[in-house]
Coordinates of C-alpha atoms in Angstrom, one line a residue:
M1 CA 5.7 -28.4 -9.2
R2 CA 6.3 -24.8 -9.0
A3 CA 3.8 -22.8 -11.0
K4 CA 5.1 -19.9 -13.2
R5 CA 4.2 -16.6 -11.8
P6 CA 1.3 -15.3 -14.1
A7 CA 1.8 -11.5 -15.3
R8 CA -1.2 -10.7 -13.3
L9 CA -2.7 -12.0 -10.3
P10 CA -6.4 -12.4 -10.2
V11 CA -8.4 -10.1 -8.0
V12 CA -9.5 -11.8 -4.8
L13 CA -11.8 -10.9 -2.1
T14 CA -11.6 -11.8 1.4
R15 CA -14.3 -13.8 3.3
E16 CA -15.6 -10.8 5.0
E17 CA -15.8 -8.8 1.5
V18 CA -17.6 -11.7 -0.1
Q19 CA -20.0 -11.4 2.5
A20 CA -20.3 -7.7 2.4
V21 CA -21.0 -8.1 -1.3
L22 CA -23.4 -10.9 -1.3
G23 CA -25.3 -9.3 1.6
R24 CA -26.2 -6.4 -0.7
T25 CA -27.6 -8.5 -3.5
E26 CA -31.2 -10.3 -3.5
G27 CA -33.4 -12.0 -5.8
T28 CA -32.4 -13.9 -8.8
Y29 CA -29.2 -11.9 -9.1
G30 CA -28.2 -12.6 -5.6
L31 CA -29.1 -16.3 -5.9
M32 CA -26.7 -16.5 -9.0
L33 CA -23.8 -14.7 -7.3
R34 CA -24.1 -16.8 -4.4
L35 CA -24.1 -19.8 -6.7
L36 CA -20.8 -18.4 -8.4
Y37 CA -19.2 -18.2 -5.0
G38 CA -20.5 -21.2 -3.8
T39 CA -19.7 -23.6 -6.6
G40 CA -16.9 -21.7 -8.6
M41 CA -18.7 -21.8 -11.9
R42 CA -18.1 -19.2 -14.3
L43 CA -20.8 -16.8 -15.2
M44 CA -21.9 -18.3 -18.4
E45 CA -22.0 -21.8 -16.9
C46 CA -24.3 -20.5 -14.2
V47 CA -26.5 -18.5 -16.9
R48 CA -26.7 -21.5 -19.3
L49 CA -27.7 -24.0 -16.1
R50 CA -30.4 -26.5 -17.2
V51 CA -32.8 -27.6 -14.5
K52 CA -31.7 -31.4 -15.2
D53 CA -28.2 -30.7 -14.1
V54 CA -29.1 -29.6 -10.7
D55 CA -29.4 -32.7 -8.2
F56 CA -30.5 -31.7 -4.8
S57 CA -30.5 -35.5 -3.5
R58 CA -26.7 -35.8 -4.3
A59 CA -26.1 -32.1 -3.6
E60 CA -24.2 -31.6 -6.7
I61 CA -24.5 -29.6 -9.9
I62 CA -23.3 -30.9 -13.1
V63 CA -21.4 -28.1 -15.3
R64 CA -22.0 -29.1 -19.2
D65 CA -19.8 -28.1 -21.8
G66 CA -17.6 -26.0 -19.8
K67 CA -14.4 -24.5 -21.0
G68 CA -12.6 -27.1 -23.3
A69 CA -16.0 -28.5 -24.0
K70 CA -15.8 -30.8 -20.8
D71 CA -18.3 -31.7 -18.2
R72 CA -17.6 -31.4 -14.7
V73 CA -19.2 -31.8 -11.2
T74 CA -19.1 -29.2 -8.3
M75 CA -21.0 -29.0 -5.1
L76 CA -24.5 -27.6 -4.4
P77 CA -24.0 -25.5 -1.1
Q78 CA -26.6 -26.5 1.2
R79 CA -27.1 -22.8 2.5
I80 CA -28.8 -21.8 -0.9
A81 CA -30.3 -25.1 -1.6
A82 CA -33.7 -24.1 -0.3
E83 CA -33.6 -20.7 -2.0
L84 CA -32.8 -22.4 -5.2
Q85 CA -35.7 -25.0 -4.7
A86 CA -38.1 -22.0 -4.2
H87 CA -36.7 -20.4 -7.2
L88 CA -37.3 -23.5 -9.6
Q89 CA -40.9 -23.8 -8.3
R90 CA -41.5 -20.1 -9.4
R91 CA -39.6 -21.2 -12.6
R92 CA -41.9 -24.4 -12.8
H93 CA -45.1 -22.3 -12.9
L94 CA -43.5 -19.6 -15.6
Y95 CA -42.7 -22.9 -17.8
E96 CA -46.1 -24.3 -17.6
D97 CA -47.4 -21.0 -18.7
D98 CA -45.3 -20.8 -21.5
L99 CA -46.1 -24.5 -22.3
A100 CA -49.9 -23.6 -22.5
K101 CA -49.1 -20.6 -24.8
G102 CA -46.9 -23.2 -27.3
M103 CA -43.7 -21.0 -26.1
A104 CA -42.0 -23.3 -23.9
S105 CA -39.2 -24.6 -26.6
V106 CA -35.6 -23.9 -25.5
Y107 CA -32.2 -24.0 -27.5
L108 CA -30.7 -27.6 -27.6
P109 CA -27.0 -27.7 -28.4
N110 CA -25.3 -30.2 -30.7
A111 CA -28.6 -31.0 -32.7
L112 CA -30.2 -32.7 -29.7
D113 CA -33.5 -31.3 -30.9
R114 CA -33.3 -33.8 -33.8
K115 CA -31.8 -36.7 -32.0
Y116 CA -34.5 -36.3 -28.9
A117 CA -37.8 -35.6 -30.2
N118 CA -39.7 -32.8 -28.3
A119 CA -37.0 -32.6 -25.8
E120 CA -36.8 -28.7 -26.2
N121 CA -40.3 -28.4 -24.6
E122 CA -39.3 -30.7 -21.7
W123 CA -38.9 -29.2 -18.3
A124 CA -35.8 -31.0 -17.7
W125 CA -34.0 -29.0 -20.5
Q126 CA -35.4 -25.5 -19.3
Y127 CA -33.0 -23.0 -18.3
V128 CA -32.9 -22.4 -14.3
F129 CA -32.3 -18.6 -14.9
V130 CA -34.3 -17.2 -17.7
A131 CA -35.2 -13.9 -19.4
K132 CA -38.5 -12.0 -18.4
S133 CA -39.6 -11.8 -22.0
Y134 CA -39.5 -13.8 -25.5
S135 CA -36.9 -13.1 -28.1
I136 CA -36.0 -14.2 -31.6
D137 CA -33.4 -17.1 -31.7
P138 CA -31.2 -15.8 -34.6
R139 CA -30.0 -19.4 -35.1
S140 CA -33.6 -20.8 -36.0
G141 CA -35.7 -17.7 -36.1
T142 CA -37.8 -19.1 -33.6
E143 CA -39.5 -16.8 -30.7
R144 CA -38.8 -18.3 -27.2
R145 CA -37.6 -17.5 -23.8
H146 CA -33.7 -17.4 -23.9
H147 CA -31.6 -17.7 -20.6
I148 CA -31.0 -14.5 -18.5
D149 CA -28.9 -11.8 -19.9
E150 CA -25.3 -12.1 -18.2
K151 CA -24.9 -8.3 -18.4
L152 CA -27.6 -8.1 -15.8
V153 CA -25.7 -10.3 -13.4
Q154 CA -22.5 -8.1 -14.0
R155 CA -24.3 -4.8 -13.2
A156 CA -26.0 -6.3 -9.9
M157 CA -22.1 -7.3 -8.8
K158 CA -21.1 -4.0 -9.5
R159 CA -23.7 -2.1 -7.7
A160 CA -22.9 -4.2 -4.7
V161 CA -19.2 -3.8 -4.9
Q162 CA -19.9 -0.1 -4.9
E163 CA -22.3 -0.1 -2.0
A164 CA -19.9 -2.3 0.0
A165 CA -17.1 0.4 -0.6
I166 CA -14.7 -2.2 -1.8
S167 CA -12.0 -0.6 -3.8
K168 CA -11.0 -3.7 -5.9
P169 CA -12.2 -4.3 -9.3
A170 CA -14.7 -7.1 -8.5
T171 CA -16.5 -8.8 -11.2
P172 CA -18.8 -11.9 -10.9
H173 CA -15.4 -13.9 -12.1
T174 CA -13.8 -12.7 -9.1
L175 CA -16.2 -14.8 -7.0
R176 CA -14.7 -17.9 -8.8
H177 CA -11.3 -16.8 -8.0
S178 CA -12.4 -16.2 -4.2
F179 CA -13.8 -19.7 -4.3
A180 CA -10.7 -21.2 -5.2
T181 CA -8.3 -19.5 -2.9
H182 CA -10.7 -19.8 0.2
L183 CA -10.9 -23.7 -0.6
L184 CA -7.0 -23.7 -0.5
Q185 CA -6.9 -21.4 2.6
G186 CA -9.2 -24.1 4.0
G187 CA -6.9 -26.9 3.6
Y188 CA -8.3 -28.6 0.6
D189 CA -5.5 -30.1 -1.8
I190 CA -5.0 -28.3 -5.0
R191 CA -6.0 -31.4 -7.1
T192 CA -9.5 -31.4 -5.7
V193 CA -9.6 -27.6 -6.2
Q194 CA -8.4 -28.3 -10.0
E195 CA -11.4 -30.6 -10.5
L196 CA -13.8 -28.5 -9.1
L197 CA -12.9 -25.5 -11.3
G198 CA -12.3 -27.7 -14.4
H199 CA -8.9 -26.8 -15.0
A200 CA -7.1 -28.9 -17.5
D201 CA -3.5 -28.3 -16.1
V202 CA -2.9 -28.1 -12.4
A203 CA -0.5 -25.3 -13.2
T204 CA -3.4 -23.1 -13.9
T205 CA -5.0 -23.7 -10.4
M206 CA -1.5 -23.2 -9.0
I207 CA -1.8 -19.5 -9.7
Y208 CA -4.1 -19.3 -6.4
T209 CA -0.9 -20.3 -4.3
H210 CA 0.6 -17.2 -5.3
V211 CA -2.5 -15.2 -4.0
L212 CA -2.1 -16.9 -0.7
N213 CA 1.3 -15.5 -0.2
K214 CA 1.3 -12.4 1.8
G215 CA 3.6 -9.5 1.1
G216 CA 7.1 -10.2 -0.5
R217 CA 6.4 -13.9 -1.6
G218 CA 5.0 -15.0 1.8
V219 CA 8.3 -13.9 3.6
V220 CA 8.1 -12.5 7.0
S221 CA 9.6 -9.2 7.5
P222 CA 12.7 -9.1 9.7
L223 CA 11.0 -6.1 11.2
D224 CA 8.1 -8.1 12.5
L225 CA 10.4 -10.9 14.0
S226 CA 12.4 -8.2 16.1

């Protein structure tokens, strides 16, 4: 199957550029950006990640209700496993403080709060990355701790790109494009990459084969052959 060449190719960072950007990030935002590159998740999939969907024993992350309302499984990079565990320990302390105040409830999708009694207060359903303060949930009017604001992650990425003196218009989603491209460069087959990205059609994944081509459609210039 030949992929239809898209009107615009995705922005992709080289491995060196990725390391330059990630090396200029730290704390929660740095962890989230490393997760985006290491797993191929979309920004909002990372922002909405729940505690129960991180499995350290199997080194995997379950992405719930992704694009197209589908679940999928991606890898948990071992390089950041310890950092993520330390983050969850701090997150657990914050959760216990909220629980003591009666403020530990979390939004549950698809009316699960009616199906599972008290699930909204359980640790397993908590967001991995949360806001520093409480806010009013417009859906229920309940004051609770929401997930982290994705704009904060976008700003952290923008600062890191500027500090790394990279001229490409890179955003957090660029890390997903880079994840796919670097896997293909590493020799992984396109069906595997399609499954990790959660693409319904392999033709969507094949966009990255165009990115792999250098110069004019991957053709070596005759000047370089002489």
